[in-house]
Tab-separated table of C-alpha atoms and ligand atoms in Angstrom:
chain	number	residue	atom	x	y	z
A	80	MET	CA	0.000	0.000	0.000
A	81	THR	CA	1.309	3.472	-0.874
A	82	ALA	CA	2.049	5.506	2.227
A	83	SER	CA	0.081	8.744	2.508
A	84	ILE	CA	1.683	12.044	3.400
A	85	LYS	CA	0.504	13.595	6.648
A	86	PRO	CA	-1.242	16.836	5.643
A	87	SER	CA	0.214	20.144	6.715
A	88	THR	CA	-2.389	22.434	8.211
A	89	GLY	CA	-2.101	26.003	9.315
A	90	ALA	CA	-4.415	28.705	10.550
A	91	GLN	CA	-7.882	28.841	9.037
A	92	PHE	CA	-7.460	32.529	8.186
A	93	SER	CA	-4.696	35.132	8.137
A	94	ARG	CA	-4.470	38.869	8.650
A	95	ILE	CA	-1.962	41.697	8.927
A	96	HIS	CA	-0.973	42.089	12.590
A	97	GLY	CA	1.411	45.032	12.287
A	98	VAL	CA	2.787	47.512	9.780
A	99	GLY	CA	5.857	49.742	9.874
A	100	GLY	CA	7.787	52.062	7.594
A	101	TYR	CA	11.125	53.774	7.183
A	102	ARG	CA	11.570	57.057	5.318
A	103	PRO	CA	15.092	58.258	4.508
A	104	VAL	CA	16.251	61.459	6.192
A	105	ARG	CA	17.139	63.423	3.049
A	106	VAL	CA	14.227	65.281	1.467
A	107	ILE	CA	14.521	66.146	-2.229
A	108	PRO	CA	12.069	68.946	-3.087
A	109	ASN	CA	10.993	69.551	-6.678
A	110	SER	CA	13.275	72.602	-6.718
A	111	GLU	CA	16.307	70.284	-6.469
A	112	VAL	CA	15.059	68.110	-9.346
A	113	LEU	CA	14.909	71.267	-11.478
A	114	ASP	CA	18.710	71.478	-11.203
A	115	TRP	CA	18.903	68.285	-13.296
A	116	ILE	CA	16.046	68.478	-15.805
A	117	ASP	CA	14.249	71.110	-17.837
A	118	SER	CA	10.894	71.159	-16.031
A	119	SER	CA	8.933	73.190	-13.501
A	120	ASP	CA	7.549	72.669	-10.029
A	121	GLU	CA	4.099	73.291	-11.447
A	122	TRP	CA	4.466	70.641	-14.199
A	123	ILE	CA	5.689	68.017	-11.735
A	124	ARG	CA	2.894	68.789	-9.259
A	125	THR	CA	0.073	68.831	-11.796
A	126	ARG	CA	1.230	65.840	-13.907
A	127	SER	CA	2.297	63.567	-11.042
A	128	GLY	CA	1.122	65.077	-7.747
A	129	ILE	CA	4.651	64.936	-6.318
A	130	THR	CA	6.041	67.845	-4.281
A	131	GLU	CA	9.021	66.077	-2.717
A	132	ARG	CA	10.551	62.637	-2.300
A	133	ARG	CA	13.085	61.037	0.065
A	134	TRP	CA	16.420	59.704	-1.149
A	135	ALA	CA	18.546	57.372	0.924
A	136	GLY	CA	22.043	58.245	2.093
A	137	PRO	CA	24.976	55.811	2.123
A	138	GLU	CA	24.034	54.418	5.561
A	139	GLU	CA	20.405	53.918	4.600
A	140	THR	CA	20.979	50.650	2.783
A	141	VAL	CA	18.285	48.251	1.601
A	142	ALA	CA	19.011	46.080	4.660
A	143	GLU	CA	19.076	48.989	7.129
A	144	MET	CA	15.801	50.513	5.921
A	145	SER	CA	14.181	47.048	5.940
A	146	VAL	CA	15.285	46.278	9.490
A	147	GLN	CA	13.955	49.629	10.714
A	148	ALA	CA	10.565	49.137	9.026
A	149	ALA	CA	10.195	45.464	9.990
A	150	SER	CA	11.132	46.146	13.634
A	151	LYS	CA	8.239	48.606	13.854
A	152	ALA	CA	5.855	46.098	12.254
A	153	ILE	CA	6.968	43.352	14.678
A	154	ALA	CA	6.513	45.690	17.655
A	155	MET	CA	3.013	46.649	16.487
A	156	ALA	CA	2.132	42.965	15.984
A	157	GLY	CA	3.183	42.310	19.583
A	158	ILE	CA	5.177	39.201	18.702
A	159	SER	CA	8.828	38.325	19.238
A	160	PRO	CA	11.162	37.987	16.240
A	161	GLU	CA	11.673	34.281	17.040
A	162	GLN	CA	8.010	33.656	16.209
A	163	VAL	CA	8.605	34.785	12.617
A	164	GLY	CA	8.680	31.770	10.305
A	165	GLY	CA	9.355	33.551	7.022
A	166	VAL	CA	10.914	36.756	5.706
A	167	ILE	CA	9.930	37.859	2.197
A	168	VAL	CA	11.688	40.899	0.752
A	169	ALA	CA	10.184	42.495	-2.347
A	170	THR	CA	12.634	44.776	-4.126
A	171	VAL	CA	13.975	45.647	-7.562
A	172	SER	CA	16.770	47.872	-6.337
A	173	HIS	CA	19.014	45.695	-4.183
A	174	LEU	CA	22.113	45.891	-6.363
A	175	LYS	CA	23.771	42.687	-5.137
A	176	GLN	CA	22.042	39.728	-6.697
A	177	THR	CA	23.515	36.927	-4.586
A	178	PRO	CA	22.842	36.163	-1.806
A	179	ALA	CA	19.306	37.408	-1.285
A	180	ILE	CA	19.267	40.387	1.086
A	181	ALA	CA	16.396	38.701	2.980
A	182	THR	CA	18.745	36.347	4.865
A	183	THR	CA	20.791	39.264	6.240
A	184	ILE	CA	17.595	41.090	7.218
A	185	ALA	CA	16.179	37.963	8.933
A	186	GLU	CA	19.405	37.524	10.864
A	187	ARG	CA	19.519	41.177	11.927
A	188	LEU	CA	15.893	41.031	13.047
A	189	GLY	CA	16.582	37.973	15.211
A	190	CYS	CA	14.347	35.620	13.232
A	191	GLY	CA	16.636	32.620	13.801
A	192	THR	CA	16.710	30.192	10.899
A	193	ALA	CA	13.436	31.347	9.326
A	194	PRO	CA	13.288	30.882	5.550
A	195	ALA	CA	14.154	34.182	3.897
A	196	PHE	CA	14.060	35.116	0.232
A	197	ASP	CA	13.764	38.041	-2.188
A	198	ILE	CA	11.104	38.477	-4.832
A	199	SER	CA	11.138	40.782	-7.849
A	200	ALA	CA	7.671	42.059	-8.634
A	201	ALA	CA	8.337	45.803	-8.764
A	202	CYS	CA	5.407	47.934	-7.603
A	203	ALA	CA	3.249	44.815	-7.126
A	204	GLY	CA	5.916	43.304	-4.843
A	205	PHE	CA	4.076	43.981	-1.595
A	206	GLY	CA	0.876	42.372	-2.911
A	207	TYR	CA	2.807	39.399	-4.285
A	208	GLY	CA	4.510	38.985	-0.888
A	209	LEU	CA	1.185	39.269	0.900
A	210	SER	CA	-0.284	36.507	-1.255
A	211	LEU	CA	2.681	34.231	-0.496
A	212	ALA	CA	2.554	35.029	3.230
A	213	ASP	CA	-1.191	34.363	3.368
A	214	GLY	CA	-0.612	30.969	1.724
A	215	MET	CA	2.256	30.127	4.103
A	216	VAL	CA	0.238	30.978	7.223
A	217	ARG	CA	-2.847	29.085	6.070
A	218	GLY	CA	-0.826	26.203	4.634
A	219	GLY	CA	1.027	25.681	7.901
A	220	SER	CA	4.593	26.374	6.787
A	221	ALA	CA	4.882	29.425	9.086
A	222	GLU	CA	2.943	30.978	11.944
A	223	TYR	CA	4.046	34.555	11.219
A	224	VAL	CA	5.618	35.934	8.031
A	225	ILE	CA	7.168	39.365	7.510
A	226	VAL	CA	6.616	40.953	4.110
A	227	ILE	CA	8.969	43.836	3.355
A	228	GLY	CA	8.790	46.170	0.366
A	229	VAL	CA	12.012	48.165	0.082
A	230	GLU	CA	13.622	50.298	-2.609
A	231	ARG	CA	16.593	52.563	-3.249
A	232	LEU	CA	15.302	53.662	-6.632
A	233	SER	CA	17.615	56.691	-6.509
A	234	ASP	CA	20.416	54.232	-7.352
A	235	LEU	CA	18.604	53.374	-10.584
A	236	THR	CA	17.455	56.872	-11.510
A	237	ASP	CA	19.014	58.780	-14.375
A	238	ILE	CA	18.748	62.275	-12.924
A	239	HIS	CA	18.966	63.749	-16.424
A	240	ASP	CA	16.024	61.740	-17.785
A	241	ARG	CA	13.121	64.160	-17.929
A	242	SER	CA	10.511	61.407	-17.908
A	243	THR	CA	11.613	59.678	-14.693
A	244	ALA	CA	13.977	61.921	-12.674
A	245	PHE	CA	11.120	63.455	-10.659
A	246	ILE	CA	9.184	60.261	-9.962
A	247	PHE	CA	11.145	57.836	-7.853
A	248	GLY	CA	11.806	57.780	-4.119
A	249	ASP	CA	13.436	55.488	-1.553
A	250	GLY	CA	12.083	53.814	1.574
A	251	ALA	CA	10.861	50.617	3.193
A	252	GLY	CA	7.515	49.348	4.436
A	253	ALA	CA	6.790	46.075	6.204
A	254	ALA	CA	3.839	44.038	7.417
A	255	VAL	CA	3.588	41.045	9.738
A	256	VAL	CA	1.094	38.447	8.490
A	257	GLY	CA	-0.155	35.833	10.935
A	258	PRO	CA	-3.095	33.675	12.037
A	259	SER	CA	-6.587	35.078	12.460
A	260	ASP	CA	-9.994	33.880	13.660
A	261	THR	CA	-11.727	35.717	10.822
A	262	PRO	CA	-10.650	36.345	7.187
A	263	GLY	CA	-8.261	39.329	7.128
A	264	ILE	CA	-6.790	38.993	3.642
A	265	GLY	CA	-9.202	38.590	0.745
A	266	LYS	CA	-8.363	36.646	-2.400
A	267	VAL	CA	-5.377	38.293	-4.044
A	268	ILE	CA	-6.098	39.129	-7.682
A	269	TRP	CA	-2.661	39.005	-9.241
A	270	GLY	CA	-1.166	38.524	-12.648
A	271	SER	CA	1.408	39.529	-15.229
A	272	ASP	CA	1.732	40.624	-18.851
A	273	GLY	CA	5.170	39.786	-20.202
A	274	SER	CA	4.231	41.112	-23.640
A	275	GLN	CA	4.745	44.557	-22.088
A	276	ALA	CA	8.028	43.704	-20.355
A	277	ASP	CA	9.782	46.556	-22.133
A	278	VAL	CA	7.557	49.422	-21.036
A	279	ILE	CA	9.277	49.800	-17.656
A	280	SER	CA	12.744	48.341	-17.517
A	281	GLN	CA	16.378	48.749	-16.677
A	282	THR	CA	18.325	50.156	-19.625
A	283	ALA	CA	21.017	47.447	-19.487
A	284	ALA	CA	21.777	44.206	-17.689
A	285	TRP	CA	24.519	44.176	-15.039
A	286	ASP	CA	26.898	42.226	-17.279
A	287	THR	CA	26.997	45.071	-19.782
A	288	ALA	CA	27.256	47.863	-17.243
A	289	PHE	CA	29.163	47.957	-14.028
A	290	ALA	CA	30.617	51.400	-13.452
A	291	LYS	CA	28.234	53.340	-11.227
A	292	PRO	CA	28.627	57.098	-11.761
A	293	ASP	CA	29.678	59.026	-8.702
A	294	ALA	CA	29.124	62.761	-8.818
A	295	VAL	CA	31.517	63.337	-5.910
A	296	ASN	CA	34.716	61.656	-7.061
A	297	GLY	CA	33.984	61.442	-10.745
A	298	ALA	CA	34.317	57.655	-10.933
A	299	GLY	CA	32.159	55.456	-13.120
A	300	ASP	CA	30.458	55.945	-16.417
A	301	GLU	CA	27.080	57.601	-16.492
A	302	THR	CA	26.388	56.400	-20.006
A	303	LYS	CA	26.721	52.751	-19.008
A	304	TRP	CA	25.144	52.666	-15.562
A	305	PRO	CA	21.674	51.131	-15.995
A	306	ALA	CA	18.730	53.293	-14.983
A	307	LEU	CA	14.992	52.734	-15.074
A	308	ARG	CA	13.206	53.826	-18.231
A	309	MET	CA	9.462	54.009	-18.574
A	310	GLU	CA	7.001	54.551	-21.386
A	311	GLY	CA	4.953	56.783	-19.109
A	312	GLN	CA	1.822	57.149	-21.215
A	313	THR	CA	1.571	53.417	-22.012
A	314	VAL	CA	1.850	52.564	-18.320
A	315	PHE	CA	-0.569	55.350	-17.439
A	316	ARG	CA	-3.263	54.012	-19.781
A	317	TRP	CA	-2.762	50.418	-18.608
A	318	ALA	CA	-2.930	51.515	-14.980
A	319	VAL	CA	-6.117	53.511	-15.423
A	320	TRP	CA	-8.031	50.954	-17.528
A	321	ASP	CA	-6.839	47.517	-16.506
A	322	MET	CA	-5.976	48.193	-12.891
A	323	ALA	CA	-9.374	49.601	-12.019
A	324	LYS	CA	-10.786	46.287	-13.291
A	325	ALA	CA	-8.366	44.266	-11.135
A	326	ALA	CA	-9.302	46.397	-8.123
A	327	GLN	CA	-12.987	45.739	-8.784
A	328	GLN	CA	-12.272	41.996	-9.056
A	329	ALA	CA	-10.562	42.101	-5.653
A	330	LEU	CA	-13.625	43.787	-4.163
A	331	ASP	CA	-15.956	41.205	-5.773
A	332	ALA	CA	-13.785	38.275	-4.650
A	333	ALA	CA	-13.890	39.583	-1.082
A	334	GLY	CA	-17.662	40.124	-1.272
A	335	ILE	CA	-17.227	43.807	-0.441
A	336	THR	CA	-18.714	46.891	-2.087
A	337	ALA	CA	-16.755	50.127	-2.433
A	338	ASP	CA	-18.917	51.908	0.153
A	339	GLN	CA	-17.902	49.347	2.799
A	340	LEU	CA	-14.230	50.294	2.533
A	341	GLY	CA	-12.486	52.175	5.312
A	342	ALA	CA	-9.551	53.040	3.051
A	343	PHE	CA	-8.305	52.859	-0.539
A	344	ILE	CA	-4.531	52.379	-0.665
A	345	PRO	CA	-3.381	52.169	-4.294
A	346	HIS	CA	0.248	52.063	-5.399
A	347	GLN	CA	1.574	55.618	-5.241
A	348	ALA	CA	2.554	56.031	-8.912
A	349	ASN	CA	0.753	59.187	-9.969
A	350	MET	CA	-1.963	61.280	-8.296
A	351	ARG	CA	-3.878	61.399	-11.595
A	352	ILE	CA	-3.930	57.579	-11.781
A	353	ILE	CA	-5.277	57.494	-8.211
A	354	ASP	CA	-8.032	59.967	-9.135
A	355	ALA	CA	-8.937	58.034	-12.299
A	356	MET	CA	-9.225	54.813	-10.292
A	357	ILE	CA	-11.489	56.488	-7.738
A	358	LYS	CA	-13.788	57.461	-10.618
A	359	ALA	CA	-13.709	54.040	-12.282
A	360	LEU	CA	-14.468	52.288	-8.987
A	361	LYS	CA	-17.199	54.838	-8.142
A	362	LEU	CA	-15.590	55.178	-4.751
A	363	PRO	CA	-17.804	57.259	-2.427
A	364	GLU	CA	-16.204	60.485	-1.198
A	365	SER	CA	-16.442	59.163	2.349
A	366	VAL	CA	-13.709	56.573	1.687
A	367	PRO	CA	-10.294	57.983	2.667
A	368	VAL	CA	-7.654	57.607	-0.053
A	369	ALA	CA	-3.870	57.303	0.409
A	370	ARG	CA	-2.057	60.249	-1.180
A	371	ASP	CA	1.389	59.617	0.243
A	372	ILE	CA	2.926	60.145	-3.219
A	373	ALA	CA	2.911	63.925	-2.649
A	374	GLU	CA	5.728	63.691	-0.105
A	375	THR	CA	7.205	60.285	-0.876
A	376	GLY	CA	7.228	59.928	-4.661
A	377	ASN	CA	6.954	56.476	-6.200
A	378	THR	CA	8.758	53.972	-3.964
A	379	SER	CA	7.654	50.890	-5.909
A	380	ALA	CA	7.405	47.866	-3.545
A	381	ALA	CA	7.508	50.114	-0.459
A	382	SER	CA	4.695	52.413	-1.507
A	383	ILE	CA	1.620	50.541	-0.212
A	384	PRO	CA	2.909	49.643	3.287
A	385	LEU	CA	4.368	53.165	3.679
A	386	ALA	CA	1.024	54.699	2.694
A	387	MET	CA	-0.829	52.283	4.981
A	388	GLU	CA	1.350	53.226	7.944
A	389	ARG	CA	0.851	56.934	7.257
A	390	MET	CA	-2.956	56.607	7.070
A	391	LEU	CA	-3.078	54.728	10.378
A	392	GLN	CA	-0.715	57.183	12.068
A	393	ALA	CA	-2.654	60.196	10.781
A	394	GLY	CA	-5.935	58.682	11.957
A	395	GLU	CA	-7.335	58.715	8.396
A	396	ALA	CA	-8.089	54.996	8.747
A	397	LYS	CA	-8.264	52.824	11.803
A	398	SER	CA	-7.461	49.306	12.929
A	399	GLY	CA	-10.126	46.838	11.782
A	400	ASP	CA	-11.150	48.922	8.757
A	401	LEU	CA	-11.279	47.213	5.372
A	402	ALA	CA	-8.744	48.551	2.882
A	403	LEU	CA	-8.490	47.933	-0.842
A	404	ILE	CA	-4.857	47.744	-1.937
A	405	ILE	CA	-3.559	47.508	-5.493
A	406	GLY	CA	0.008	47.486	-6.788
A	407	PHE	CA	1.097	47.571	-10.453
A	408	GLY	CA	4.311	48.105	-12.335
A	409	ALA	CA	7.317	46.717	-14.183
A	410	GLY	CA	6.768	43.260	-15.604
A	411	LEU	CA	4.101	44.244	-16.163
A	412	VAL	CA	2.696	42.807	-12.922
A	413	TYR	CA	-0.182	43.594	-10.598
A	414	ALA	CA	-1.754	42.467	-7.330
A	415	ALA	CA	-4.951	43.671	-5.641
A	416	ALA	CA	-6.734	42.576	-2.460
A	417	VAL	CA	-9.055	43.665	0.310
A	418	VAL	CA	-7.331	43.484	3.697
A	419	THR	CA	-8.284	44.264	7.279
A	420	LEU	CA	-6.045	47.022	8.619
A	421	PRO	CA	-3.915	46.098	11.640
B	577	LIG	O1	5.272	52.585	-10.646
B	577	LIG	C1	5.125	51.913	-11.840
B	577	LIG	C2	3.967	52.373	-12.596
B	577	LIG	N1	4.216	53.702	-13.109
B	577	LIG	C3	3.237	54.480	-13.445
B	577	LIG	O2	2.104	54.120	-13.264
B	577	LIG	C4	3.572	55.804	-14.082
B	577	LIG	C5	2.617	56.081	-15.198
B	577	LIG	N2	2.911	57.280	-15.990
B	577	LIG	C6	2.885	58.524	-15.473
B	577	LIG	O3	2.688	58.723	-14.291
B	577	LIG	C7	3.010	59.685	-16.451
B	577	LIG	O4	3.037	59.180	-17.758
B	577	LIG	C8	4.244	60.586	-16.217
B	577	LIG	C9	4.060	61.382	-14.928
B	577	LIG	C10	5.492	59.749	-16.166
B	577	LIG	C11	4.358	61.609	-17.360
B	577	LIG	O5	3.167	62.360	-17.465
B	577	LIG	P1	2.415	62.484	-18.857
B	577	LIG	O6	1.263	63.348	-18.636
B	577	LIG	O7	2.156	61.123	-19.406
B	577	LIG	O8	3.477	63.260	-19.739
B	577	LIG	P2	3.892	62.973	-21.245
B	577	LIG	O9	5.013	62.025	-21.281
B	577	LIG	O10	2.672	62.672	-22.045
B	577	LIG	O11	4.402	64.394	-21.689
B	577	LIG	C12	3.498	65.516	-21.824
B	577	LIG	C13	4.275	66.748	-22.190
B	577	LIG	C14	5.207	66.577	-23.377
B	577	LIG	O12	5.257	67.819	-24.061
B	577	LIG	P3	4.411	68.029	-25.405
B	577	LIG	O13	4.868	66.964	-26.356
B	577	LIG	O14	2.983	67.879	-25.008
B	577	LIG	O15	4.780	69.422	-25.807
B	577	LIG	C15	6.555	66.298	-22.728
B	577	LIG	O16	7.615	66.679	-23.555
B	577	LIG	O17	5.118	67.113	-21.088
B	577	LIG	C16	6.475	67.166	-21.510
B	577	LIG	N3	7.294	66.668	-20.417
B	577	LIG	C17	7.735	67.436	-19.416
B	577	LIG	N4	7.587	68.744	-19.166
B	577	LIG	C18	8.147	69.241	-18.051
B	577	LIG	C19	7.714	65.391	-20.199
B	577	LIG	N5	8.417	65.319	-19.068
B	577	LIG	C20	8.457	66.578	-18.568
B	577	LIG	C21	9.017	67.153	-17.415
B	577	LIG	N6	8.840	68.468	-17.188
B	577	LIG	N7	9.715	66.410	-16.517
């Protein structure tokens, strides 16, 4: 007789128990961006909604920002780091490919021998991580999982590229996912479209470019260092049309209507995209909307947890409220879900 495998069972449901963020110290106002590109404060504000962004200094590494954000999330969750059974780090801007930065972060957090790995899903990275964490908690492979979205996009920004120099920011956001008596993470609606892989991408692979330009000592080669390029209008149209549909699917899958939301926390890519989504979803005016982009810029994988933390801290949304989150970006990839706020 064939032996049967003992099933692995976890918690019936999962939820976010804590959230935390880290914002770099250095503020870059639009006026500083104007030193690099031919633009205006007014153009940047009206076309993107951004007034300033934060850029990381040398000490504010991907690992350091992650540890700071995750420590806050662990403290809010009220658990000890040893209880963490998984560390997922979503990033596209950790410049050392091997080993994954997640193992260093797990070790620095005191998470023992917890499995730790990086994922690359750009601005959908937090949602992708959340989906994995939800599956791990419910499948029984971990009791608590930390999902970290972290970026140093300033390292991959061509400050002379008019179409991207004003957009990107740095930072980290983290959430602790763990067991719950009631459903706290709705079905994640996620997907990809590789036919549009070129619309947001790095200009060159690492093997063709290795000399990072350094404005201070003049080293490196600015023409070879890969930066992020984006076909802004193509992404804009995709975001407005297709992403509103994905957001609606996440609401439907969770059995929630827009008026039952306590918060809408979309990826902070462009204030006009946020406004277009509000219209497409027929979101009532009473639902508070995350507009962290104004002071943070687009921090890719970090943007949703950073915006979530800010809304909770500002009292715009409260613990137990239902929030619709949606991330979308390079890949192209997307992930949307309804979650209960910690
Ligand atoms: O996080 C991943 C997902 N990313 C996104 O969702 C981003 C989506 N895209 C966007 O947010 C927008 O496309 C941008 C903010 C990047 C650009 O805004 P846009 O309204 O699409 O600008 P555009 O590229 O259509 O350019 C409009 C005009 C052009 O001038 P003309 O041809 O109309 O005379 C550009 O040359 O604005 C000009 N322009 C600028 N002017 C001042 C382009 N960049 C600049 C600039 N400053 N930096």
